[in-house]
Short mmCIF file of C-alpha atoms in Angstrom, two decimals:
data_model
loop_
_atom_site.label_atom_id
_atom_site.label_comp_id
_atom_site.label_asym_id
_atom_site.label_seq_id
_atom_site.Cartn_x
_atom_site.Cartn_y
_atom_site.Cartn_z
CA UNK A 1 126.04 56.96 23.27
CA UNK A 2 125.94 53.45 22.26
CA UNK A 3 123.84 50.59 23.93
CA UNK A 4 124.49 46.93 23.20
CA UNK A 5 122.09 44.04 24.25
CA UNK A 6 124.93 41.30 25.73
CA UNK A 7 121.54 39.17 26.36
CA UNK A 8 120.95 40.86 30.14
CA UNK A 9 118.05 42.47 28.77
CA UNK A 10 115.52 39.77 28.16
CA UNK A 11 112.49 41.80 27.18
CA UNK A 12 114.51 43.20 24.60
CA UNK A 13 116.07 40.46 22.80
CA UNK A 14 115.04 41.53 19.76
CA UNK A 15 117.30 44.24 19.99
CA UNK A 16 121.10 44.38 19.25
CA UNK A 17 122.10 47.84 19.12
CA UNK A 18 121.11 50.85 19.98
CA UNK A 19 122.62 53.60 19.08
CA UNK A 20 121.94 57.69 20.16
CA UNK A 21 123.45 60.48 18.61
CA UNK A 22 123.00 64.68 18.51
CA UNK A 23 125.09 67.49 16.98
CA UNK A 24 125.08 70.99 16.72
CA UNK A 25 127.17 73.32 14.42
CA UNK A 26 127.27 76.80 13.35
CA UNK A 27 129.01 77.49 9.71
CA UNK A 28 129.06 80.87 7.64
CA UNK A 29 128.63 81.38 3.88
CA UNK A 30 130.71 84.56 2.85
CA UNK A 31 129.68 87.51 0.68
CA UNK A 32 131.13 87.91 -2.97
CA UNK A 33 134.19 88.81 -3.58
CA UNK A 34 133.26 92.50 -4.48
CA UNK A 35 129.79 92.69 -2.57
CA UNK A 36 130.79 94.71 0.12
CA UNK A 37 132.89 97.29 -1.86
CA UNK A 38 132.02 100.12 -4.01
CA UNK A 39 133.39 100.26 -7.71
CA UNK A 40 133.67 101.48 -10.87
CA UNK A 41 133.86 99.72 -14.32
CA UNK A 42 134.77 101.04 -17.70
CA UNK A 43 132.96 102.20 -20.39
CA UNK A 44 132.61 104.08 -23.66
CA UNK A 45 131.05 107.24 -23.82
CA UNK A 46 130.19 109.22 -26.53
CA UNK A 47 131.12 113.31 -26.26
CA UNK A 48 130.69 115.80 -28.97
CA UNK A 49 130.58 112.96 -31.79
CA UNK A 50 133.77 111.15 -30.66
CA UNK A 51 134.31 108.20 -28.24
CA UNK A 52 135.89 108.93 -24.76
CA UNK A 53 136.70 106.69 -22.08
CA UNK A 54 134.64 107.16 -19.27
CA UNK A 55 133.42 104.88 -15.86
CA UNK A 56 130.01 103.96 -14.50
CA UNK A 57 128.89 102.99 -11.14
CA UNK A 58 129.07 99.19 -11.54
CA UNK A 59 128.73 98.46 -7.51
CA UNK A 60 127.12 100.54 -4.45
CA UNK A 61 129.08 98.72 -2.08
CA UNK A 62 127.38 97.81 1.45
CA UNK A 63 130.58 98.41 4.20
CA UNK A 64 128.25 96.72 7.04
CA UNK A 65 128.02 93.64 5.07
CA UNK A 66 129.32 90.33 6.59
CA UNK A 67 129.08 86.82 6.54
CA UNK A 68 125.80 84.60 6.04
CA UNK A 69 125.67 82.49 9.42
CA UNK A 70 123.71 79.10 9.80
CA UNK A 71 123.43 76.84 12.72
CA UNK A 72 121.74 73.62 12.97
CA UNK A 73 120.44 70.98 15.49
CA UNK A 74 120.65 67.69 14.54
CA UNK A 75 119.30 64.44 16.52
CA UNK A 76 118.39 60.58 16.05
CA UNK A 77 119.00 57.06 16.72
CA UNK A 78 120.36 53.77 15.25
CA UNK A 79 119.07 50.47 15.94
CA UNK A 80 119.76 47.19 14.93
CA UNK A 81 117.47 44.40 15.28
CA UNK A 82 117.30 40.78 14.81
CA UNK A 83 120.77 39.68 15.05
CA UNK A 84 121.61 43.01 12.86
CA UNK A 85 119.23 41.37 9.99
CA UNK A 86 117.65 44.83 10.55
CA UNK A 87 118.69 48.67 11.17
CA UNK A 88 116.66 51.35 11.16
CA UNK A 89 118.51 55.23 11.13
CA UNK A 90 115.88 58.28 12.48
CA UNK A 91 117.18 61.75 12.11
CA UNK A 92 115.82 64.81 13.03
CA UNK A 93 117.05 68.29 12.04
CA UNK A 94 116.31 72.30 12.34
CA UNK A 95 118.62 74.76 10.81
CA UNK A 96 117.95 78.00 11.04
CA UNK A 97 120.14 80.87 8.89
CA UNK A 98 120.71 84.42 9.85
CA UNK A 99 121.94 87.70 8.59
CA UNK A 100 120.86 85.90 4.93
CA UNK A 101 122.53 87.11 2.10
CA UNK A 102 119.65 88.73 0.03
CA UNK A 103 119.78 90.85 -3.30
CA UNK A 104 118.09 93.21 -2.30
CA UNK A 105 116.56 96.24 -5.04
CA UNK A 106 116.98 99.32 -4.36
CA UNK A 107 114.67 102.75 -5.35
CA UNK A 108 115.51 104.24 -8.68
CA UNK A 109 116.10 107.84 -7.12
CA UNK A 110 119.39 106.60 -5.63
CA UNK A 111 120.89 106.94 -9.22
CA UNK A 112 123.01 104.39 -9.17
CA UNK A 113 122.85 100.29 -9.42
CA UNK A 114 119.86 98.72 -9.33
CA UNK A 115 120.13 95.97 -5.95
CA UNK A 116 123.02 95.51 -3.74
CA UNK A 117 123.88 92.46 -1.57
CA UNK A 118 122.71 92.78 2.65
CA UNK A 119 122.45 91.15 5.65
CA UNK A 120 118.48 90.71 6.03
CA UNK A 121 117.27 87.62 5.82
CA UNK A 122 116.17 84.37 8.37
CA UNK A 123 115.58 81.39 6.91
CA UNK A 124 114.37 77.81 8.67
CA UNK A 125 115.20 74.26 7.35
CA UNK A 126 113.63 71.45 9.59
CA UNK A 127 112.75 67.58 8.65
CA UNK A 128 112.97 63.86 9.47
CA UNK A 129 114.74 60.88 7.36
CA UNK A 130 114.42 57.82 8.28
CA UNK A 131 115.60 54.56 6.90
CA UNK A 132 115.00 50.65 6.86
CA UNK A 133 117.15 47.97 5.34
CA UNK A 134 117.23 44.51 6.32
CA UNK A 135 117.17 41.00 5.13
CA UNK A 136 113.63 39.59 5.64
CA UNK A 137 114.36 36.21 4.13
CA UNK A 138 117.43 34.47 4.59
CA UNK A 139 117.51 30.64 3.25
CA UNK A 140 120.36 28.70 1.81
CA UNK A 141 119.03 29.23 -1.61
CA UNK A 142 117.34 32.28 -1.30
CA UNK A 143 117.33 35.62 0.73
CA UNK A 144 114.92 38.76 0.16
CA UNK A 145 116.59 42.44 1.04
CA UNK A 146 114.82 45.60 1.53
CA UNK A 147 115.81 49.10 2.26
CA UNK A 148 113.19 51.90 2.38
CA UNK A 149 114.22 55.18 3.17
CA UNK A 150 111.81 58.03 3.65
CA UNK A 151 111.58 61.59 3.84
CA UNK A 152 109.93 65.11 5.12
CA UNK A 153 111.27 68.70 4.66
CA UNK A 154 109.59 72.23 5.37
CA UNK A 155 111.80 75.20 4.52
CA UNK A 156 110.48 78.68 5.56
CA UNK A 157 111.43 82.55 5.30
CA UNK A 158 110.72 83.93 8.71
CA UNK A 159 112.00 87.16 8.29
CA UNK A 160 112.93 89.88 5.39
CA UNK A 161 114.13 92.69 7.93
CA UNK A 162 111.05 94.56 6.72
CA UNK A 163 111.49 94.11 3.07
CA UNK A 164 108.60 93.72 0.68
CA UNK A 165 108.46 90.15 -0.82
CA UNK A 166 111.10 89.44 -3.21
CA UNK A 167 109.45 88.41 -6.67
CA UNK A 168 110.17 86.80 -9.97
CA UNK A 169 108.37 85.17 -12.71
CA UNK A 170 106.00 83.09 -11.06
CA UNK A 171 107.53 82.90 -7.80
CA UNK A 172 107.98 84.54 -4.69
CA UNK A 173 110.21 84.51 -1.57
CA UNK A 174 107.48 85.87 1.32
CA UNK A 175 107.50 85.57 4.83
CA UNK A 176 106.03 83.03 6.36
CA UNK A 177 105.91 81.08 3.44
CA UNK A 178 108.49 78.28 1.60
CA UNK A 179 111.67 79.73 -0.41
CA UNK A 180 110.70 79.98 -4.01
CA UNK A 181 107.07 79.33 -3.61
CA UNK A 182 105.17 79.21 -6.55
CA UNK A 183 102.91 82.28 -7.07
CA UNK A 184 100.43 83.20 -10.38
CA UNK A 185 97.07 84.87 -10.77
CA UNK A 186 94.85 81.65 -9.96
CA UNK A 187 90.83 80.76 -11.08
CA UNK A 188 88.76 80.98 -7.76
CA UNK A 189 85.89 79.79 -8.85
CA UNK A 190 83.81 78.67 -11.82
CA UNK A 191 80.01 77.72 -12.64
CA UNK A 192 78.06 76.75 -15.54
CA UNK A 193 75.18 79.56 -14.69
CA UNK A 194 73.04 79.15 -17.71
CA UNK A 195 72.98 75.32 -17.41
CA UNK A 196 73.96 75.30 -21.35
CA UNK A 197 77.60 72.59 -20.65
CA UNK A 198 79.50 75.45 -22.12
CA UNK A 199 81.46 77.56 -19.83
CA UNK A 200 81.71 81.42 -20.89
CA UNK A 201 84.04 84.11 -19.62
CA UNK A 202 81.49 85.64 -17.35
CA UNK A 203 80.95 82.42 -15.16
CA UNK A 204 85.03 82.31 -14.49
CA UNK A 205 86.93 84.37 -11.36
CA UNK A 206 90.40 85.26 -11.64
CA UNK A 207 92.11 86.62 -8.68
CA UNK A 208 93.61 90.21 -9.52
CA UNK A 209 96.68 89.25 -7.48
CA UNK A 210 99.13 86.30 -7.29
CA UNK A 211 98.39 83.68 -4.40
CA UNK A 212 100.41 81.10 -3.19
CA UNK A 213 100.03 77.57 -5.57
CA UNK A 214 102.96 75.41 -3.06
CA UNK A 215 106.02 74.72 -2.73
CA UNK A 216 108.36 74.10 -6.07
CA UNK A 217 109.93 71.42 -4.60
CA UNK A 218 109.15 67.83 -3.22
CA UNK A 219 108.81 68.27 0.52
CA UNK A 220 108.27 64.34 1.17
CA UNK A 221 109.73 61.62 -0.77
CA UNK A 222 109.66 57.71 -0.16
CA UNK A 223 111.75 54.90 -1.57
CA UNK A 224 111.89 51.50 -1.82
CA UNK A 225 114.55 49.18 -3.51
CA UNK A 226 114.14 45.54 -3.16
CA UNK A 227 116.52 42.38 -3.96
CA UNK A 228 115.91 38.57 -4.35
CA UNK A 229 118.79 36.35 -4.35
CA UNK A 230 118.95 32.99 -5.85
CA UNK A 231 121.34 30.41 -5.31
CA UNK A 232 123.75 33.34 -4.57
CA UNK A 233 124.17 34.06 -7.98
CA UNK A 234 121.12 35.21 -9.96
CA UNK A 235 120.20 38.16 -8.33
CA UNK A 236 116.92 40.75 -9.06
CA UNK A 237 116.65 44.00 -7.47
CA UNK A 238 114.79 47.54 -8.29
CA UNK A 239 114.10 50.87 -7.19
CA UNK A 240 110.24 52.30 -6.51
CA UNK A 241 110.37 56.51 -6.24
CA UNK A 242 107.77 58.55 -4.41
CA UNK A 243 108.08 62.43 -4.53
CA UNK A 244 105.14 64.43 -3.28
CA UNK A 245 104.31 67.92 -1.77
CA UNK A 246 104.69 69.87 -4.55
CA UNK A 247 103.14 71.47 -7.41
CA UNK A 248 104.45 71.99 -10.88
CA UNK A 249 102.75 74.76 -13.57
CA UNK A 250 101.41 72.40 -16.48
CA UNK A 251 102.70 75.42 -19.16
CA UNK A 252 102.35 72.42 -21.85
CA UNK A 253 98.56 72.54 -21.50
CA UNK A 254 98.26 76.19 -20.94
CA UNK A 255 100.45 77.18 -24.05
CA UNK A 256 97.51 74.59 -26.15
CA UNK A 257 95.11 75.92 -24.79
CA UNK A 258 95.79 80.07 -24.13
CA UNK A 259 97.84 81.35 -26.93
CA UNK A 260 97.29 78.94 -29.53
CA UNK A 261 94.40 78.15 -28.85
CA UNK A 262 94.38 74.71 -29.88
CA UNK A 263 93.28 72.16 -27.52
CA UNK A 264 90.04 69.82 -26.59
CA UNK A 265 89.20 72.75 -23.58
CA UNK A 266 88.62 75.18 -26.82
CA UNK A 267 87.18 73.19 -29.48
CA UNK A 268 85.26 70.70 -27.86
CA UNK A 269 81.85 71.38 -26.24
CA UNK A 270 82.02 67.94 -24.05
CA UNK A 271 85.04 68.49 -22.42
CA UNK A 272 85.27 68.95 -18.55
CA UNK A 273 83.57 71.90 -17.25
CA UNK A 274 86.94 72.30 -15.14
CA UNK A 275 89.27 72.00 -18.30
CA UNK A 276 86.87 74.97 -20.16
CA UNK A 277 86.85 77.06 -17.27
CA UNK A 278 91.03 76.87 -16.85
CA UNK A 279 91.78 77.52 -20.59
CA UNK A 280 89.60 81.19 -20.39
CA UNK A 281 90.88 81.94 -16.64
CA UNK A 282 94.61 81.27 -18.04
CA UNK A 283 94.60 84.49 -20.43
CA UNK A 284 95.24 86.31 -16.96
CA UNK A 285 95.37 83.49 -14.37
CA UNK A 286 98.09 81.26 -15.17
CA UNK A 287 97.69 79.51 -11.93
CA UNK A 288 94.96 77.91 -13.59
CA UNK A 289 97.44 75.23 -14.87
CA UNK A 290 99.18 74.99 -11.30
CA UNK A 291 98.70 71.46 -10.77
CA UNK A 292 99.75 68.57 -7.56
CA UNK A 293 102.98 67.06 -9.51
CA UNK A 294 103.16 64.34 -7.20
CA UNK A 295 104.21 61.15 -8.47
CA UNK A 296 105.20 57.25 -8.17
CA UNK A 297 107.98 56.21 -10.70
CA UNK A 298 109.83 52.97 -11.49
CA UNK A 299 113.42 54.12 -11.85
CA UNK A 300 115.05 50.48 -11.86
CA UNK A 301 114.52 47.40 -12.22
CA UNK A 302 118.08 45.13 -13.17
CA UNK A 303 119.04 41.50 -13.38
CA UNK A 304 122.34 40.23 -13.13
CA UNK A 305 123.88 36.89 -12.54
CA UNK A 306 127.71 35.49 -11.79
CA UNK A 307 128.76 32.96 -13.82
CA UNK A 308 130.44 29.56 -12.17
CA UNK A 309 134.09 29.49 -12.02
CA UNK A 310 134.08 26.55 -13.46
CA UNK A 311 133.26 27.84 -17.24
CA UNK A 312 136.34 30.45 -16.30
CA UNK A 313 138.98 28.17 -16.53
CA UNK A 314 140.51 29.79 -19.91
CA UNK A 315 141.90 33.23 -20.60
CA UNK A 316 142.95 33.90 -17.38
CA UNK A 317 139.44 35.13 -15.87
CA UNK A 318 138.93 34.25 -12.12
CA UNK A 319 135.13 36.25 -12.25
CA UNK A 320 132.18 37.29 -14.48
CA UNK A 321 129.09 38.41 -14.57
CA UNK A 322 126.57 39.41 -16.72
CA UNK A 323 123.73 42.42 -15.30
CA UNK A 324 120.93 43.48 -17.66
CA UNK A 325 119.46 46.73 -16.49
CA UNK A 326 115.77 48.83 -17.45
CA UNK A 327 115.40 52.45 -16.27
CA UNK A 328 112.20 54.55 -16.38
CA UNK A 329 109.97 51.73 -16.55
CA UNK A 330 106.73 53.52 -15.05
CA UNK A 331 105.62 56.87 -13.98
CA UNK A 332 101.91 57.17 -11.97
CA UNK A 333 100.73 60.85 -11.45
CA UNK A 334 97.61 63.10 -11.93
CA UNK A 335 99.96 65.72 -13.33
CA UNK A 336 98.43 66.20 -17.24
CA UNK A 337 102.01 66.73 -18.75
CA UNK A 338 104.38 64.18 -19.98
CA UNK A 339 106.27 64.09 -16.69
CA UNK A 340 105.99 66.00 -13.30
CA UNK A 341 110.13 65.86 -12.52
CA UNK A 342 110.56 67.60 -15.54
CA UNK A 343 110.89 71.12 -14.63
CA UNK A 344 112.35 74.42 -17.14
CA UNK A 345 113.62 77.17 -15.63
CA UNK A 346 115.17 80.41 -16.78
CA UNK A 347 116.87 83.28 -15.26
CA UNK A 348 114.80 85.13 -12.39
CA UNK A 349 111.81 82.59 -13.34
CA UNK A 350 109.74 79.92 -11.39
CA UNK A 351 109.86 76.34 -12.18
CA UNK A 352 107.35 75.22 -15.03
CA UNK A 353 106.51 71.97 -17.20
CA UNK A 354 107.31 73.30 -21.12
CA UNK A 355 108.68 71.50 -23.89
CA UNK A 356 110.85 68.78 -22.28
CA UNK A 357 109.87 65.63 -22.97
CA UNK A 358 110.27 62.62 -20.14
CA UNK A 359 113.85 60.70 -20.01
CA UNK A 360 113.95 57.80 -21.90
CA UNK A 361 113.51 53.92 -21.22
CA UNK A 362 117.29 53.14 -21.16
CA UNK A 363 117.85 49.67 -21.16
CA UNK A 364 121.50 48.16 -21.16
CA UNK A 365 123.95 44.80 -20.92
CA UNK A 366 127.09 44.96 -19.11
CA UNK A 367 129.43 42.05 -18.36
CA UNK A 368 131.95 42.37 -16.03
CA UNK A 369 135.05 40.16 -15.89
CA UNK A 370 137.89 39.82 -12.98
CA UNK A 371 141.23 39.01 -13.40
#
């Protein structure tokens, strides 16, 4: 449904356009291939000292198996303001997935493959976006544009069909709780008991089970990306990053400071009480080193300007331009690694912060030319 503002509505002259919108759509995601059906695969076997050819049991099967369904809800609103010098976009969402597709493991007395594929999970996806752009300046010889767009997203598992949580390295997909959460052995407390400024593995607590550290993933981010035009050719424009809402596992530090033994925590008696106490909890506590990887970055910032037509007149070129662009200019975090974003990850594993270094300042001159 679309409103527009023909004047009529004097106490909203400010406003163009109005725009309302909602959908609502079910899709499916099928099963493998081969999930549902049981099967053999070849092998080797060795009898009496000579090789025969033989099968294993390479898949249980499940015959009640069918196809992951999701439907979602989706609302909002577009507005334009100002002569259309502004819009503004809201959008609200909640998806919800059934009958989940979910590896699920299965008891070693069955004798046969280890996890099979069912029908067991329920899974909610809900958030708002919203976004900004519009020209706040507009002069002959100048004109400022802005667009911010922002962000917020909470996944959850709701149900397992009364499995137990499903776990990997460092993570784990519980009910009630985000998909993929991160999950280690954490340090619950600390205290410097004999007042000496050294901390000693009797004043540490570990927890003797994992607990939840957040969610591996940003679950609010926040943009900006401003431009300045001058004289309607030199042009400056750039691109401001927020992610936030999520933790990261600061391996980097805890690799120093755990098995090699090798960092300022260890070796030197003035460093942070906190720092001491995480390098002993981290020889069974790696959530010691779970740390708040939100962060600011400067992705962008560019320059570019169109030369006059009137230095074109040879060679057959009717436009050019020249753009000079800088990425990764800044990063602002707490996070005690080289960079937050920078995640490893390895089969059956939760995300961690090892060994990658931060992308590169990348800075580069293009010139484009029209024919």
């Amino acid at each position: 449904m679309a409103l527009e503002n023909g004047g009529g509505m004097r106490y909203l002259r400010w406003l163009d356009e109005l725009r309302l919108r909602s959908a609502f759509g079910v899709s499916g995601q099928q099963p493998g291939p081969v999930d549902a059906l049981r099967y053999l695969s070849p092998i080797t076997s060795s009898v009496l000292g000579g090789d025969q050819p033989a099968v294993t049991l390479a898949g249980l099967g499940n015959e009640a198996l069918k196809p992951e369904r999701s439907q979602e809800f989706e609302t909002g609103f577009d507005a334009g303001f100002v002569h259309s010098r502004a819009n503004v976009q809201v959008t609200y969402y909640n998806k919800r997935t059934t009958d989940a597709l979910i590896q699920r493991v299965l008891p070693g007395s069955l004798g046969a493959t280890v996890s099979r594929i069912e029908n067991v999970g329920v899974v909610t996806n809900t958030g708002v976006e919203v976004s900004f752009n519009g020209r706040l300046i507009d002069l002959s010889n100048a004109a400022f544009d802005l667009n911010v767009e922002v962000s917020r997203n909470k996944n959850k598992l709701v149900d397992l069909g009364g499995l137990p949580p499903i776990t990997g390295f460092g993570y784990q997909n519980r009910v009630g709780y985000p998909l993929f959460g991160l999950w280690w052995p954490r340090m619950t407390s600390y205290s410097d008991a004999n007042k000496n400024g050294i901390i000693e593995p009797s004043e540490v607590q570990v927890s003797a089970d994992p607990q939840f550290g957040g969610s591996s993933v940003p679950t609010r981010t926040l943009s900006f990306t401003p431009t300045i035009t001058l004289y309607k050719r030199l042009t400056f424009s750039g691109l401001l990053d927020r992610r936030a809402g999520f933790v990261n596992l600061n391996a980097n530090e805890w690799f120093q400071c755990v098995p090699t033994q090798n960092c300022r925590a260890i070796n030197d008696p003035s460093a942070s009480l906190e720092d001491q106490a995480k390098a002993i909890a981290g020889g069974t506590g790696l959530g010691a080193y779970l740390e708040d990887a939100s962060f600011w970055k400067l992705r962008e910032l560019s320059m570019s300007y169109a030369i006059p037509e009137r230095y074109l007149a040879r060679g057959g070129v009717r436009s050019a331009s020249l753009r000079l662009t800088a990425r990764n200019l800044g990063l602002w975090s707490n996070f005690k690694s080289w960079d937050p974003e920078i995640a490893t990850q390895g089969n059956d594993a939760a995300v961690y912060n090892f060994v990658q270094l931060t992308p590169p300042r990348i800075w580069t001159v293009r010139m484009t030319l029209g024919f």
